[in-house]
Tab-separated table of C-alpha atoms and ligand atoms in Angstrom:
chain	number	residue	atom	x	y	z
X	10	UNK	CA	-49.213	50.116	-71.917
X	11	UNK	CA	-50.141	48.616	-68.791
X	12	UNK	CA	-52.942	46.441	-70.210
X	13	UNK	CA	-52.207	43.784	-73.416
X	14	UNK	CA	-53.737	40.657	-74.471
X	15	UNK	CA	-50.887	38.629	-76.140
X	16	UNK	CA	-53.867	35.890	-76.439
X	17	UNK	CA	-54.477	37.746	-80.195
X	18	UNK	CA	-50.438	37.177	-80.773
X	19	UNK	CA	-51.445	33.748	-81.157
X	20	UNK	CA	-53.151	31.388	-84.049
X	21	UNK	CA	-56.443	33.099	-85.285
X	22	UNK	CA	-58.513	29.729	-84.952
X	23	UNK	CA	-57.851	30.198	-81.126
X	24	UNK	CA	-60.665	33.212	-80.343
X	25	UNK	CA	-62.260	35.854	-82.428
X	26	UNK	CA	-62.458	39.632	-81.167
X	27	UNK	CA	-65.180	41.877	-80.484
X	28	UNK	CA	-66.597	44.253	-78.414
X	29	UNK	CA	-69.503	43.859	-75.766
X	30	UNK	CA	-72.590	44.305	-76.657
X	31	UNK	CA	-73.500	47.233	-74.508
X	32	UNK	CA	-76.638	46.858	-71.244
X	33	UNK	CA	-78.971	49.260	-71.395
X	34	UNK	CA	-79.157	52.169	-68.276
X	35	UNK	CA	-76.282	49.983	-65.803
X	36	UNK	CA	-75.896	50.935	-62.509
X	37	UNK	CA	-73.212	49.514	-60.343
X	38	UNK	CA	-74.132	46.761	-58.078
X	39	UNK	CA	-70.618	46.011	-55.555
X	40	UNK	CA	-66.704	47.210	-56.425
X	41	UNK	CA	-64.174	44.932	-54.577
X	42	UNK	CA	-61.498	47.606	-54.109
X	43	UNK	CA	-59.428	44.666	-52.569
X	44	UNK	CA	-58.944	43.238	-56.373
X	45	UNK	CA	-58.782	46.772	-57.958
X	46	UNK	CA	-55.670	47.786	-55.734
X	47	UNK	CA	-54.175	44.263	-56.567
X	48	UNK	CA	-54.851	45.015	-60.124
X	49	UNK	CA	-53.727	49.260	-59.686
X	50	UNK	CA	-56.608	50.459	-60.713
X	51	UNK	CA	-56.585	52.170	-57.321
X	52	UNK	CA	-53.983	54.705	-59.495
X	53	UNK	CA	-55.574	54.238	-62.764
X	54	UNK	CA	-58.361	57.709	-63.080
X	55	UNK	CA	-59.705	56.390	-66.426
X	56	UNK	CA	-60.604	52.849	-64.841
X	57	UNK	CA	-62.021	53.330	-61.758
X	58	UNK	CA	-63.850	56.689	-62.752
X	59	UNK	CA	-65.327	54.828	-65.731
X	60	UNK	CA	-65.507	51.565	-64.417
X	61	UNK	CA	-69.948	50.723	-64.592
X	62	UNK	CA	-69.518	51.856	-67.937
X	63	UNK	CA	-66.514	49.188	-68.599
X	64	UNK	CA	-68.197	46.838	-67.013
X	65	UNK	CA	-71.769	47.805	-68.778
X	66	UNK	CA	-69.562	47.169	-72.421
X	67	UNK	CA	-70.537	50.955	-73.137
X	68	UNK	CA	-66.085	51.879	-72.490
X	69	UNK	CA	-63.554	49.447	-73.699
X	70	UNK	CA	-60.158	51.919	-72.476
X	71	UNK	CA	-57.731	51.699	-75.723
X	72	UNK	CA	-55.557	49.397	-74.633
X	73	UNK	CA	-58.339	46.207	-73.874
X	74	UNK	CA	-58.301	43.546	-77.322
X	75	UNK	CA	-61.426	41.821	-76.513
X	76	UNK	CA	-62.364	38.119	-77.143
X	77	UNK	CA	-63.766	35.177	-77.322
X	78	UNK	CA	-61.649	32.171	-76.983
X	79	UNK	CA	-62.554	28.434	-78.575
X	80	UNK	CA	-62.642	25.824	-75.565
X	81	UNK	CA	-64.376	22.277	-75.330
X	82	UNK	CA	-65.053	20.183	-72.948
X	83	UNK	CA	-67.012	16.919	-71.510
X	84	UNK	CA	-69.523	17.553	-68.935
X	85	UNK	CA	-70.797	15.497	-67.257
X	86	UNK	CA	-68.309	12.934	-68.067
X	87	UNK	CA	-69.252	13.214	-72.155
X	88	UNK	CA	-67.821	14.859	-74.869
X	89	UNK	CA	-69.395	17.875	-75.751
X	90	UNK	CA	-67.518	19.659	-78.096
X	91	UNK	CA	-66.958	22.982	-78.974
X	92	UNK	CA	-68.339	25.837	-76.161
X	93	UNK	CA	-65.966	28.664	-76.023
X	94	UNK	CA	-66.868	32.192	-73.990
X	95	UNK	CA	-70.521	31.836	-75.071
X	96	UNK	CA	-71.478	35.068	-73.297
X	97	UNK	CA	-68.215	36.471	-71.529
X	98	UNK	CA	-64.800	37.900	-73.440
X	99	UNK	CA	-61.240	38.295	-72.650
X	100	UNK	CA	-61.032	41.897	-71.861
X	101	UNK	CA	-57.184	42.688	-70.939
X	102	UNK	CA	-54.679	41.234	-69.170
X	103	UNK	CA	-52.158	42.558	-66.920
X	104	UNK	CA	-49.559	41.856	-64.238
X	105	UNK	CA	-51.072	42.878	-61.483
X	106	UNK	CA	-49.226	44.821	-57.658
X	107	UNK	CA	-46.770	41.053	-57.199
X	108	UNK	CA	-46.341	40.880	-60.611
X	109	UNK	CA	-48.030	38.032	-61.478
X	110	UNK	CA	-50.406	37.748	-64.264
X	111	UNK	CA	-54.077	37.957	-63.925
X	112	UNK	CA	-56.664	37.924	-66.683
X	113	UNK	CA	-60.065	40.439	-66.996
X	114	UNK	CA	-63.077	38.911	-68.305
X	115	UNK	CA	-66.258	40.120	-68.872
X	116	UNK	CA	-68.773	37.828	-67.803
X	117	UNK	CA	-72.362	38.089	-69.255
X	118	UNK	CA	-70.899	40.975	-72.206
X	119	UNK	CA	-73.754	39.909	-75.452
X	120	UNK	CA	-73.166	36.828	-78.327
X	121	UNK	CA	-69.816	35.831	-79.373
X	122	UNK	CA	-69.422	33.075	-82.252
X	123	UNK	CA	-69.443	30.434	-78.859
X	124	UNK	CA	-73.103	31.808	-77.779
X	125	UNK	CA	-74.958	28.391	-79.469
X	126	UNK	CA	-78.531	28.200	-78.339
X	127	UNK	CA	-77.430	31.177	-75.516
X	128	UNK	CA	-78.386	35.159	-75.657
X	129	UNK	CA	-74.902	36.195	-74.026
X	130	UNK	CA	-75.952	37.027	-70.716
X	131	UNK	CA	-75.987	36.721	-67.421
X	132	UNK	CA	-78.570	37.223	-64.804
X	133	UNK	CA	-78.544	39.337	-60.804
X	134	UNK	CA	-79.128	36.679	-59.297
X	135	UNK	CA	-75.929	34.435	-60.468
X	136	UNK	CA	-73.594	37.590	-61.106
X	137	UNK	CA	-73.760	38.160	-57.767
X	138	UNK	CA	-73.736	34.533	-56.369
X	139	UNK	CA	-70.223	34.376	-58.221
X	140	UNK	CA	-69.353	37.437	-56.812
X	141	UNK	CA	-69.864	36.749	-52.999
X	142	UNK	CA	-67.796	33.283	-53.771
X	143	UNK	CA	-64.585	34.355	-55.822
X	144	UNK	CA	-64.268	36.512	-52.695
X	145	UNK	CA	-65.344	34.497	-49.909
X	146	UNK	CA	-62.732	31.707	-51.199
X	147	UNK	CA	-60.108	34.310	-51.944
X	148	UNK	CA	-60.378	35.197	-48.720
X	149	UNK	CA	-60.426	31.981	-47.193
X	150	UNK	CA	-56.805	31.523	-48.813
X	151	UNK	CA	-58.112	28.715	-52.019
X	152	UNK	CA	-56.827	29.428	-55.393
X	153	UNK	CA	-60.088	30.721	-57.149
X	154	UNK	CA	-61.264	33.895	-59.518
X	155	UNK	CA	-62.091	37.001	-58.635
X	156	UNK	CA	-64.293	39.862	-60.032
X	157	UNK	CA	-63.414	43.751	-59.381
X	158	UNK	CA	-67.864	44.405	-59.127
X	159	UNK	CA	-70.606	44.147	-60.949
X	160	UNK	CA	-72.963	46.038	-62.513
X	161	UNK	CA	-77.419	45.439	-63.010
X	162	UNK	CA	-79.330	46.926	-66.183
X	163	UNK	CA	-82.412	47.035	-67.762
X	164	UNK	CA	-81.463	44.877	-70.346
X	165	UNK	CA	-84.481	42.011	-70.054
X	166	UNK	CA	-82.924	38.128	-70.092
X	167	UNK	CA	-85.592	35.537	-70.456
X	168	UNK	CA	-84.942	32.383	-67.478
X	169	UNK	CA	-88.246	30.812	-65.606
X	170	UNK	CA	-88.795	34.612	-66.093
X	171	UNK	CA	-87.616	38.166	-67.417
X	172	UNK	CA	-84.938	39.077	-64.926
X	173	UNK	CA	-82.445	41.725	-65.161
X	174	UNK	CA	-79.031	41.296	-66.763
X	175	UNK	CA	-76.428	42.151	-64.885
X	176	UNK	CA	-72.384	41.637	-65.905
X	177	UNK	CA	-68.982	41.252	-64.069
X	178	UNK	CA	-65.305	41.490	-64.354
X	179	UNK	CA	-64.042	38.379	-63.255
X	180	UNK	CA	-60.377	38.770	-62.866
X	181	UNK	CA	-58.316	35.105	-62.699
X	182	UNK	CA	-54.263	34.489	-63.167
X	183	UNK	CA	-56.539	32.927	-66.155
X	184	UNK	CA	-59.121	31.483	-68.432
X	185	UNK	CA	-57.264	28.682	-69.737
X	186	UNK	CA	-59.416	25.661	-69.008
X	187	UNK	CA	-59.005	21.628	-69.904
X	188	UNK	CA	-61.380	22.099	-72.641
X	189	UNK	CA	-59.080	24.989	-74.100
X	190	UNK	CA	-56.983	21.844	-75.189
X	191	UNK	CA	-59.660	18.949	-75.923
X	192	UNK	CA	-60.463	22.267	-78.854
X	193	UNK	CA	-57.575	21.861	-79.859
X	194	UNK	CA	-56.693	18.743	-80.258
X	195	UNK	CA	-60.424	18.049	-82.267
X	196	UNK	CA	-59.822	21.269	-84.345
X	197	UNK	CA	-56.249	22.384	-84.746
X	198	UNK	CA	-53.804	20.025	-83.857
X	199	UNK	CA	-51.662	21.541	-85.042
X	200	UNK	CA	-51.148	24.578	-83.194
X	201	UNK	CA	-51.403	22.532	-80.072
X	202	UNK	CA	-46.705	22.888	-79.554
X	203	UNK	CA	-47.534	26.556	-79.931
X	204	UNK	CA	-50.358	26.467	-77.245
X	205	UNK	CA	-48.239	24.321	-75.044
X	206	UNK	CA	-45.027	27.048	-74.790
X	207	UNK	CA	-47.705	30.165	-74.584
X	208	UNK	CA	-49.381	28.146	-71.378
X	209	UNK	CA	-45.709	27.561	-69.547
X	210	UNK	CA	-44.621	30.561	-71.190
X	211	UNK	CA	-47.453	32.382	-69.393
X	212	UNK	CA	-48.606	30.452	-66.268
X	213	UNK	CA	-45.475	27.794	-65.382
X	214	UNK	CA	-42.335	29.409	-66.811
X	215	UNK	CA	-40.273	27.205	-63.574
X	216	UNK	CA	-41.499	24.553	-65.657
X	217	UNK	CA	-38.796	26.321	-68.656
X	218	UNK	CA	-35.710	25.126	-66.570
X	219	UNK	CA	-36.820	21.242	-66.356
X	220	UNK	CA	-35.210	19.278	-69.557
X	221	UNK	CA	-38.434	18.007	-69.754
X	222	UNK	CA	-40.716	21.447	-69.750
X	223	UNK	CA	-44.136	20.093	-70.690
X	224	UNK	CA	-43.910	17.440	-68.612
X	225	UNK	CA	-43.110	19.458	-65.650
X	226	UNK	CA	-46.026	21.300	-66.815
X	227	UNK	CA	-48.100	18.752	-66.811
X	228	UNK	CA	-47.120	17.488	-63.291
X	229	UNK	CA	-47.650	21.532	-62.480
X	230	UNK	CA	-51.235	20.950	-63.414
X	231	UNK	CA	-51.738	17.556	-61.565
X	232	UNK	CA	-50.343	19.051	-57.947
X	233	UNK	CA	-51.828	22.187	-58.472
X	234	UNK	CA	-54.876	20.832	-59.240
X	235	UNK	CA	-54.722	18.340	-56.659
X	236	UNK	CA	-54.135	20.972	-53.592
X	237	UNK	CA	-56.968	23.364	-55.085
X	238	UNK	CA	-59.436	19.997	-54.788
X	239	UNK	CA	-57.997	19.356	-51.190
X	240	UNK	CA	-58.676	22.752	-49.974
X	241	UNK	CA	-62.210	22.643	-51.597
X	242	UNK	CA	-62.910	19.555	-49.085
X	243	UNK	CA	-61.339	20.970	-46.740
X	244	UNK	CA	-63.287	24.355	-45.987
X	245	UNK	CA	-66.732	22.054	-47.016
X	246	UNK	CA	-66.857	23.647	-50.808
X	247	UNK	CA	-68.569	21.862	-53.563
X	248	UNK	CA	-67.957	23.284	-56.844
X	249	UNK	CA	-71.209	21.903	-58.590
X	250	UNK	CA	-69.731	21.264	-62.704
X	251	UNK	CA	-66.857	20.124	-62.415
X	252	UNK	CA	-66.480	19.715	-66.286
X	253	UNK	CA	-63.064	20.157	-68.208
X	254	UNK	CA	-64.243	22.901	-69.335
X	255	UNK	CA	-64.917	24.649	-66.037
X	256	UNK	CA	-61.673	23.364	-64.601
X	257	UNK	CA	-58.695	26.094	-65.255
X	258	UNK	CA	-55.305	25.179	-65.705
X	259	UNK	CA	-53.393	26.734	-62.883
X	260	UNK	CA	-55.550	25.124	-60.396
X	261	UNK	CA	-57.458	28.227	-58.985
X	262	UNK	CA	-61.583	27.902	-58.492
X	263	UNK	CA	-63.211	29.155	-61.622
X	264	UNK	CA	-66.979	29.125	-62.863
X	265	UNK	CA	-69.094	29.324	-60.226
X	266	UNK	CA	-72.776	27.624	-61.345
X	267	UNK	CA	-74.313	25.633	-58.740
X	268	UNK	CA	-71.673	25.760	-56.584
X	269	UNK	CA	-71.981	25.682	-52.200
X	270	UNK	CA	-70.650	24.984	-49.144
X	271	UNK	CA	-71.367	22.506	-46.880
X	272	UNK	CA	-74.000	23.256	-44.151
X	273	UNK	CA	-75.153	20.321	-42.403
X	274	UNK	CA	-71.808	17.381	-43.051
X	275	UNK	CA	-73.216	14.573	-45.442
X	276	UNK	CA	-70.157	13.354	-47.650
X	277	UNK	CA	-72.782	12.493	-50.455
X	278	UNK	CA	-74.244	16.246	-50.990
X	279	UNK	CA	-75.092	16.977	-53.832
X	280	UNK	CA	-75.581	20.813	-54.228
X	281	UNK	CA	-76.388	20.760	-58.622
X	282	UNK	CA	-79.727	20.103	-58.874
X	283	UNK	CA	-78.806	19.124	-62.596
X	284	UNK	CA	-76.537	16.015	-61.348
X	285	UNK	CA	-79.211	13.750	-61.091
X	286	UNK	CA	-76.542	10.836	-60.436
X	287	UNK	CA	-74.293	12.678	-57.349
X	288	UNK	CA	-71.303	13.034	-60.126
X	289	UNK	CA	-70.538	15.878	-58.714
X	290	UNK	CA	-70.985	15.422	-54.895
X	291	UNK	CA	-69.034	16.529	-52.746
X	292	UNK	CA	-67.588	13.511	-52.249
X	293	UNK	CA	-66.399	12.524	-54.966
X	294	UNK	CA	-64.402	15.583	-56.393
X	295	UNK	CA	-61.411	13.987	-55.680
X	296	UNK	CA	-61.615	11.389	-57.834
X	297	UNK	CA	-63.469	13.580	-60.774
X	298	UNK	CA	-60.328	15.559	-60.587
X	299	UNK	CA	-58.278	12.621	-61.414
X	300	UNK	CA	-61.317	11.966	-64.463
X	301	UNK	CA	-60.547	15.080	-66.101
X	302	UNK	CA	-57.283	15.395	-66.078
X	303	UNK	CA	-56.765	11.082	-67.433
X	304	UNK	CA	-58.887	12.686	-70.135
X	305	UNK	CA	-56.685	15.516	-70.615
X	306	UNK	CA	-53.373	14.796	-70.866
X	307	UNK	CA	-53.996	11.993	-73.627
X	308	UNK	CA	-54.025	15.119	-76.153
X	309	UNK	CA	-49.989	15.689	-75.370
X	310	UNK	CA	-49.473	12.167	-76.795
X	311	UNK	CA	-48.591	14.701	-80.317
X	312	UNK	CA	-45.807	16.614	-79.288
X	313	UNK	CA	-42.348	14.594	-79.338
X	314	UNK	CA	-41.055	13.188	-76.208
X	315	UNK	CA	-44.514	12.813	-74.143
X	316	UNK	CA	-45.542	8.678	-74.457
X	317	UNK	CA	-48.345	7.207	-72.504
X	318	UNK	CA	-45.503	5.617	-69.515
X	319	UNK	CA	-44.569	9.675	-69.337
X	320	UNK	CA	-47.585	10.658	-69.070
X	321	UNK	CA	-48.583	8.202	-66.557
X	322	UNK	CA	-45.600	9.697	-64.360
X	323	UNK	CA	-46.978	12.690	-64.700
X	324	UNK	CA	-50.628	11.821	-63.584
X	325	UNK	CA	-49.216	9.662	-60.349
X	326	UNK	CA	-48.467	12.696	-57.720
X	327	UNK	CA	-51.885	13.348	-58.432
X	328	UNK	CA	-53.221	11.000	-55.292
X	329	UNK	CA	-50.171	11.536	-53.061
X	330	UNK	CA	-50.530	15.509	-53.259
X	331	UNK	CA	-54.378	15.205	-52.358
X	332	UNK	CA	-53.633	12.910	-49.190
X	333	UNK	CA	-50.594	15.543	-48.083
X	334	UNK	CA	-52.836	18.658	-48.316
X	335	UNK	CA	-55.649	16.945	-47.516
X	336	UNK	CA	-54.533	15.129	-44.745
X	337	UNK	CA	-52.193	17.795	-42.947
X	338	UNK	CA	-55.208	20.212	-43.671
X	339	UNK	CA	-57.322	18.184	-41.436
X	340	UNK	CA	-55.063	18.111	-38.714
X	341	UNK	CA	-54.627	21.799	-38.890
X	342	UNK	CA	-57.697	22.125	-38.124
X	343	UNK	CA	-58.006	19.986	-35.004
X	344	UNK	CA	-54.993	22.085	-34.372
X	345	UNK	CA	-52.875	18.666	-34.036
X	346	UNK	CA	-49.963	17.896	-35.774
X	347	UNK	CA	-50.035	15.836	-39.263
X	348	UNK	CA	-49.105	11.669	-37.630
X	349	UNK	CA	-51.687	9.234	-37.454
X	350	UNK	CA	-53.035	9.499	-34.313
X	351	UNK	CA	-54.703	13.272	-35.032
X	352	UNK	CA	-55.442	10.810	-38.298
X	353	UNK	CA	-57.185	8.772	-36.639
X	354	UNK	CA	-59.436	11.710	-34.449
X	355	UNK	CA	-60.215	13.540	-37.658
X	356	UNK	CA	-62.090	10.574	-39.088
X	357	UNK	CA	-63.537	9.579	-36.248
X	358	UNK	CA	-64.419	13.724	-36.266
X	359	UNK	CA	-65.863	13.817	-39.319
X	360	UNK	CA	-68.109	10.080	-38.620
X	361	UNK	CA	-69.545	12.213	-35.392
X	362	UNK	CA	-70.724	14.676	-37.550
X	363	UNK	CA	-72.052	12.417	-40.633
X	364	UNK	CA	-73.955	10.590	-37.866
X	365	UNK	CA	-75.302	13.763	-36.224
X	366	UNK	CA	-75.958	15.316	-39.208
X	367	UNK	CA	-74.104	18.413	-37.938
X	368	UNK	CA	-72.950	21.961	-39.134
X	369	UNK	CA	-69.431	21.197	-40.653
X	370	UNK	CA	-67.969	24.874	-40.077
X	371	UNK	CA	-69.815	25.825	-36.731
X	372	UNK	CA	-68.398	22.162	-35.217
X	373	UNK	CA	-65.030	22.470	-36.408
X	374	UNK	CA	-65.274	25.997	-35.177
X	375	UNK	CA	-66.671	25.209	-32.321
X	376	UNK	CA	-63.967	23.277	-31.047
X	377	UNK	CA	-62.418	26.585	-30.037
X	378	UNK	CA	-65.143	26.805	-27.875
X	379	UNK	CA	-63.915	23.239	-26.492
X	380	UNK	CA	-60.094	23.863	-26.292
X	381	UNK	CA	-59.847	27.643	-25.280
X	382	UNK	CA	-63.083	28.330	-23.389
X	383	UNK	CA	-61.892	31.127	-21.766
X	384	UNK	CA	-60.881	33.582	-25.052
X	385	UNK	CA	-63.818	32.250	-27.125
X	386	UNK	CA	-67.359	32.685	-26.242
X	387	UNK	CA	-68.453	33.117	-29.821
X	388	UNK	CA	-67.072	29.605	-29.670
X	389	UNK	CA	-68.526	28.417	-26.879
X	390	UNK	CA	-72.363	28.723	-27.487
X	391	UNK	CA	-71.140	26.916	-30.997
X	392	UNK	CA	-69.945	24.529	-28.651
X	393	UNK	CA	-73.651	23.801	-26.210
X	394	UNK	CA	-75.637	24.317	-29.773
X	395	UNK	CA	-73.743	21.410	-31.015
X	396	UNK	CA	-73.895	19.158	-28.002
X	397	UNK	CA	-77.836	19.640	-27.626
X	398	UNK	CA	-78.145	18.385	-31.141
X	399	UNK	CA	-76.585	15.118	-29.786
X	400	UNK	CA	-79.089	11.886	-28.842
X	401	UNK	CA	-77.914	10.272	-25.156
X	402	UNK	CA	-75.455	7.861	-27.338
X	403	UNK	CA	-73.865	10.484	-29.154
X	404	UNK	CA	-72.970	11.920	-26.329
X	405	UNK	CA	-70.905	8.994	-25.217
X	406	UNK	CA	-69.397	9.193	-28.085
X	407	UNK	CA	-68.847	12.806	-27.985
X	408	UNK	CA	-67.641	12.734	-24.709
X	409	UNK	CA	-65.256	10.408	-25.216
X	410	UNK	CA	-64.227	11.428	-28.344
X	411	UNK	CA	-63.144	15.028	-26.750
X	412	UNK	CA	-61.582	13.620	-23.633
X	413	UNK	CA	-58.842	11.942	-26.356
X	414	UNK	CA	-59.100	15.358	-28.262
X	415	UNK	CA	-57.466	17.395	-25.648
X	416	UNK	CA	-55.247	14.854	-23.755
X	417	UNK	CA	-53.845	15.042	-27.971
X	418	UNK	CA	-53.526	19.219	-27.850
X	419	UNK	CA	-52.161	18.943	-24.185
X	420	UNK	CA	-48.825	17.580	-25.696
X	421	UNK	CA	-49.235	20.952	-28.652
X	422	UNK	CA	-47.570	23.995	-27.591
X	423	UNK	CA	-50.751	25.862	-26.621
X	424	UNK	CA	-50.533	29.054	-28.333
X	425	UNK	CA	-49.582	27.112	-32.240
X	426	UNK	CA	-52.955	24.206	-31.857
X	427	UNK	CA	-55.140	27.636	-31.260
X	428	UNK	CA	-53.159	29.856	-33.689
X	429	UNK	CA	-53.857	26.948	-36.601
X	430	UNK	CA	-57.262	25.863	-35.509
X	431	UNK	CA	-58.201	29.914	-35.774
X	432	UNK	CA	-56.794	30.531	-39.033
X	433	UNK	CA	-58.010	27.042	-40.892
X	434	UNK	CA	-61.753	26.685	-39.020
X	435	UNK	CA	-63.589	30.049	-40.843
X	436	UNK	CA	-66.844	31.081	-38.610
X	437	UNK	CA	-68.251	32.889	-41.776
X	438	UNK	CA	-69.062	30.395	-45.169
X	439	UNK	CA	-71.170	31.902	-48.145
X	440	UNK	CA	-74.344	29.770	-47.188
X	441	UNK	CA	-76.978	29.060	-49.702
X	442	UNK	CA	-79.812	31.468	-47.874
X	443	UNK	CA	-77.318	34.316	-47.296
X	444	UNK	CA	-77.051	34.307	-50.405
X	445	UNK	CA	-80.009	34.382	-51.482
X	446	UNK	CA	-81.061	36.849	-48.608
X	447	UNK	CA	-78.779	39.262	-50.813
X	448	UNK	CA	-79.761	38.659	-53.930
X	449	UNK	CA	-83.879	38.719	-53.166
X	450	UNK	CA	-82.311	42.252	-51.367
X	451	UNK	CA	-80.406	43.606	-55.103
X	452	UNK	CA	-83.784	41.897	-57.001
X	453	UNK	CA	-85.490	45.041	-55.100
X	454	UNK	CA	-82.304	47.343	-56.058
X	455	UNK	CA	-81.139	47.827	-52.585
X	456	UNK	CA	-77.502	46.387	-52.140
X	457	UNK	CA	-76.510	46.808	-48.810
X	458	UNK	CA	-76.859	43.272	-48.288
X	459	UNK	CA	-74.311	42.331	-49.892
X	460	UNK	CA	-72.195	44.826	-48.959
X	461	UNK	CA	-72.540	43.616	-45.699
X	462	UNK	CA	-72.377	40.102	-46.928
X	463	UNK	CA	-68.958	41.237	-49.046
X	464	UNK	CA	-67.716	42.748	-45.299
X	465	UNK	CA	-68.168	39.460	-43.542
X	466	UNK	CA	-66.472	37.513	-45.393
X	467	UNK	CA	-63.091	39.674	-45.817
X	468	UNK	CA	-62.474	38.279	-42.916
X	469	UNK	CA	-63.766	34.997	-42.484
X	470	UNK	CA	-62.196	33.542	-39.762
X	471	UNK	CA	-63.004	37.119	-37.102
X	472	UNK	CA	-65.628	36.990	-35.396
X	473	UNK	CA	-67.345	40.348	-36.065
X	474	UNK	CA	-70.337	42.565	-35.398
X	475	UNK	CA	-71.777	43.121	-38.571
X	476	UNK	CA	-72.908	39.419	-38.476
X	477	UNK	CA	-76.497	38.318	-37.078
X	478	UNK	CA	-77.187	34.865	-36.152
X	479	UNK	CA	-78.677	33.880	-39.527
X	480	UNK	CA	-75.002	33.952	-41.133
X	481	UNK	CA	-74.242	30.968	-39.113
X	482	UNK	CA	-77.382	29.424	-38.362
X	483	UNK	CA	-77.517	26.270	-40.492
X	484	UNK	CA	-80.726	24.926	-42.012
X	485	UNK	CA	-82.288	22.146	-39.549
X	486	UNK	CA	-81.513	18.707	-39.129
X	487	UNK	CA	-83.701	17.635	-41.488
X	488	UNK	CA	-84.062	19.924	-44.415
X	489	UNK	CA	-81.969	18.980	-46.983
X	490	UNK	CA	-79.311	21.254	-48.209
X	491	UNK	CA	-81.502	23.453	-51.090
X	492	UNK	CA	-79.847	22.305	-54.684
X	493	UNK	CA	-79.211	24.820	-56.838
X	494	UNK	CA	-80.105	25.162	-60.627
X	495	UNK	CA	-78.270	26.024	-63.042
X	496	UNK	CA	-80.106	28.481	-65.123
X	497	UNK	CA	-77.445	31.541	-64.786
Z	513	AMP	P1	-71.309	27.231	-67.587
Z	513	AMP	O1	-72.478	26.105	-67.307
Z	513	AMP	O2	-72.094	28.151	-67.330
Z	513	AMP	O3	-69.600	26.716	-67.079
Z	513	AMP	O4	-71.302	27.419	-69.849
Z	513	AMP	C1	-70.844	26.229	-70.639
Z	513	AMP	C2	-70.486	26.572	-71.670
Z	513	AMP	O5	-71.890	27.419	-72.091
Z	513	AMP	C3	-69.770	27.834	-72.329
Z	513	AMP	O6	-69.630	27.917	-73.391
Z	513	AMP	C4	-70.790	29.308	-71.461
Z	513	AMP	O7	-70.340	30.176	-71.935
Z	513	AMP	C5	-72.126	28.826	-72.486
Z	513	AMP	N1	-73.539	29.889	-71.352
Z	513	AMP	C6	-73.470	29.630	-70.695
Z	513	AMP	N2	-75.083	30.778	-70.191
Z	513	AMP	C7	-74.619	31.190	-71.114
Z	513	AMP	C8	-75.552	32.402	-72.144
Z	513	AMP	N3	-76.789	32.324	-71.428
Z	513	AMP	N4	-75.606	32.339	-73.879
Z	513	AMP	C9	-74.449	31.180	-74.244
Z	513	AMP	N5	-73.269	30.606	-73.471
Z	513	AMP	C10	-74.063	30.356	-72.874
Z	514	MG	MG1	-68.501	27.154	-68.017
């Protein structure tokens, strides 16, 4: 059997086995052939020909073992107690084409013992946002959950209005969140040792080679998290709800709610409508990652050999890992080597973007129009938009900066600089307005726009014919980026 669910071998307090509650009259929304291929689904007729029924919870393949997992969490800095899979089920685990573990998790699968006040369902708009964002981040090269596809149905779901119920088959390397350990510490502390062994053996087997596997594992989680957040900052991604129940132990982006991609550059930007204090503002993400790990790690002091001092050593690499990855990435975005003069230029550049509220994605990409205009007509156009948005004073700053920048570029092998800029500055990210247009059409039963955006985001670093001007249009500078509501 290719599919299994090793989670059922763990202590039964950790989950609740149950089938999904099926959706009425399900229809295909979109199917991700990249993920299907990665999972080897293309060769499996039973799964391929029944994907709509599987996602709708109408058909559970024989070797799937659906279950809801218990977890807890800190939400907006407060202990929230037991949470758990309130509307999702871990359906199965499988080794993908690269022999890497992948979870299939059905989101929108109905009530579970962890549903609390919720209805166990997901609506179409949030399903589409999650579907497109997982794809966008994956294709951008950022560690993230993704999805096999989604379906829409006639099941009615009440939010501010009645909406169509939908379901998404999320595919991630793991669905174990920091909050799983927080749940165990509160409700079943005796299983922490067994659970830690499971996390190491399944997701960090290389840590078994260490003399202190638990500490090696904890250090790896810290480093993976720091790298993921550095990638978010570089691409301009704001997760929006960095609660401990939304952070994976593998350092892969998980749980897309009120996320957003930065448009007009503002480090203090808050994308989550409910985040009144800006706890999860873009610029706070690195510190919040640290905060989350810092509340998570002490639970492991229950295990032998783990002390406050050894935990401090596990957490210590966070800042250096983040900085190294972020600074290296910034230099790559400018096509420059990682050294102090490049960093000076990079931070001056970010200040220029901030002072003039320029579009983050387009401005970085526009630099190719400066460095190699002949080969980059699209970027040349972006550059002319950028310069028209500068007032007289800012134009002088730009001229002075770009002269120094070009001088620095001249000292590098040109082809290398261009390649590094082309592969780290996307042409397309999932702007809120793009997602919204796809959602509006899908709510009328038209999925062509979801498909077009999906195809566009399949190659985010390449200028494409299927793009329209709207796909890369920044909102007006005086219009704040629309925050996204949590009701999903
Ligand atoms: P989220 O805000 O999506 O990260 O969810 C936080 C917690 O609320 C998790 O335990 C979810 O399973 C649960 N939850 C969110 N929406 C629903 C819903 N519609 N029905 C049941 N549980 C939900
Ligand atoms: Mg969540």
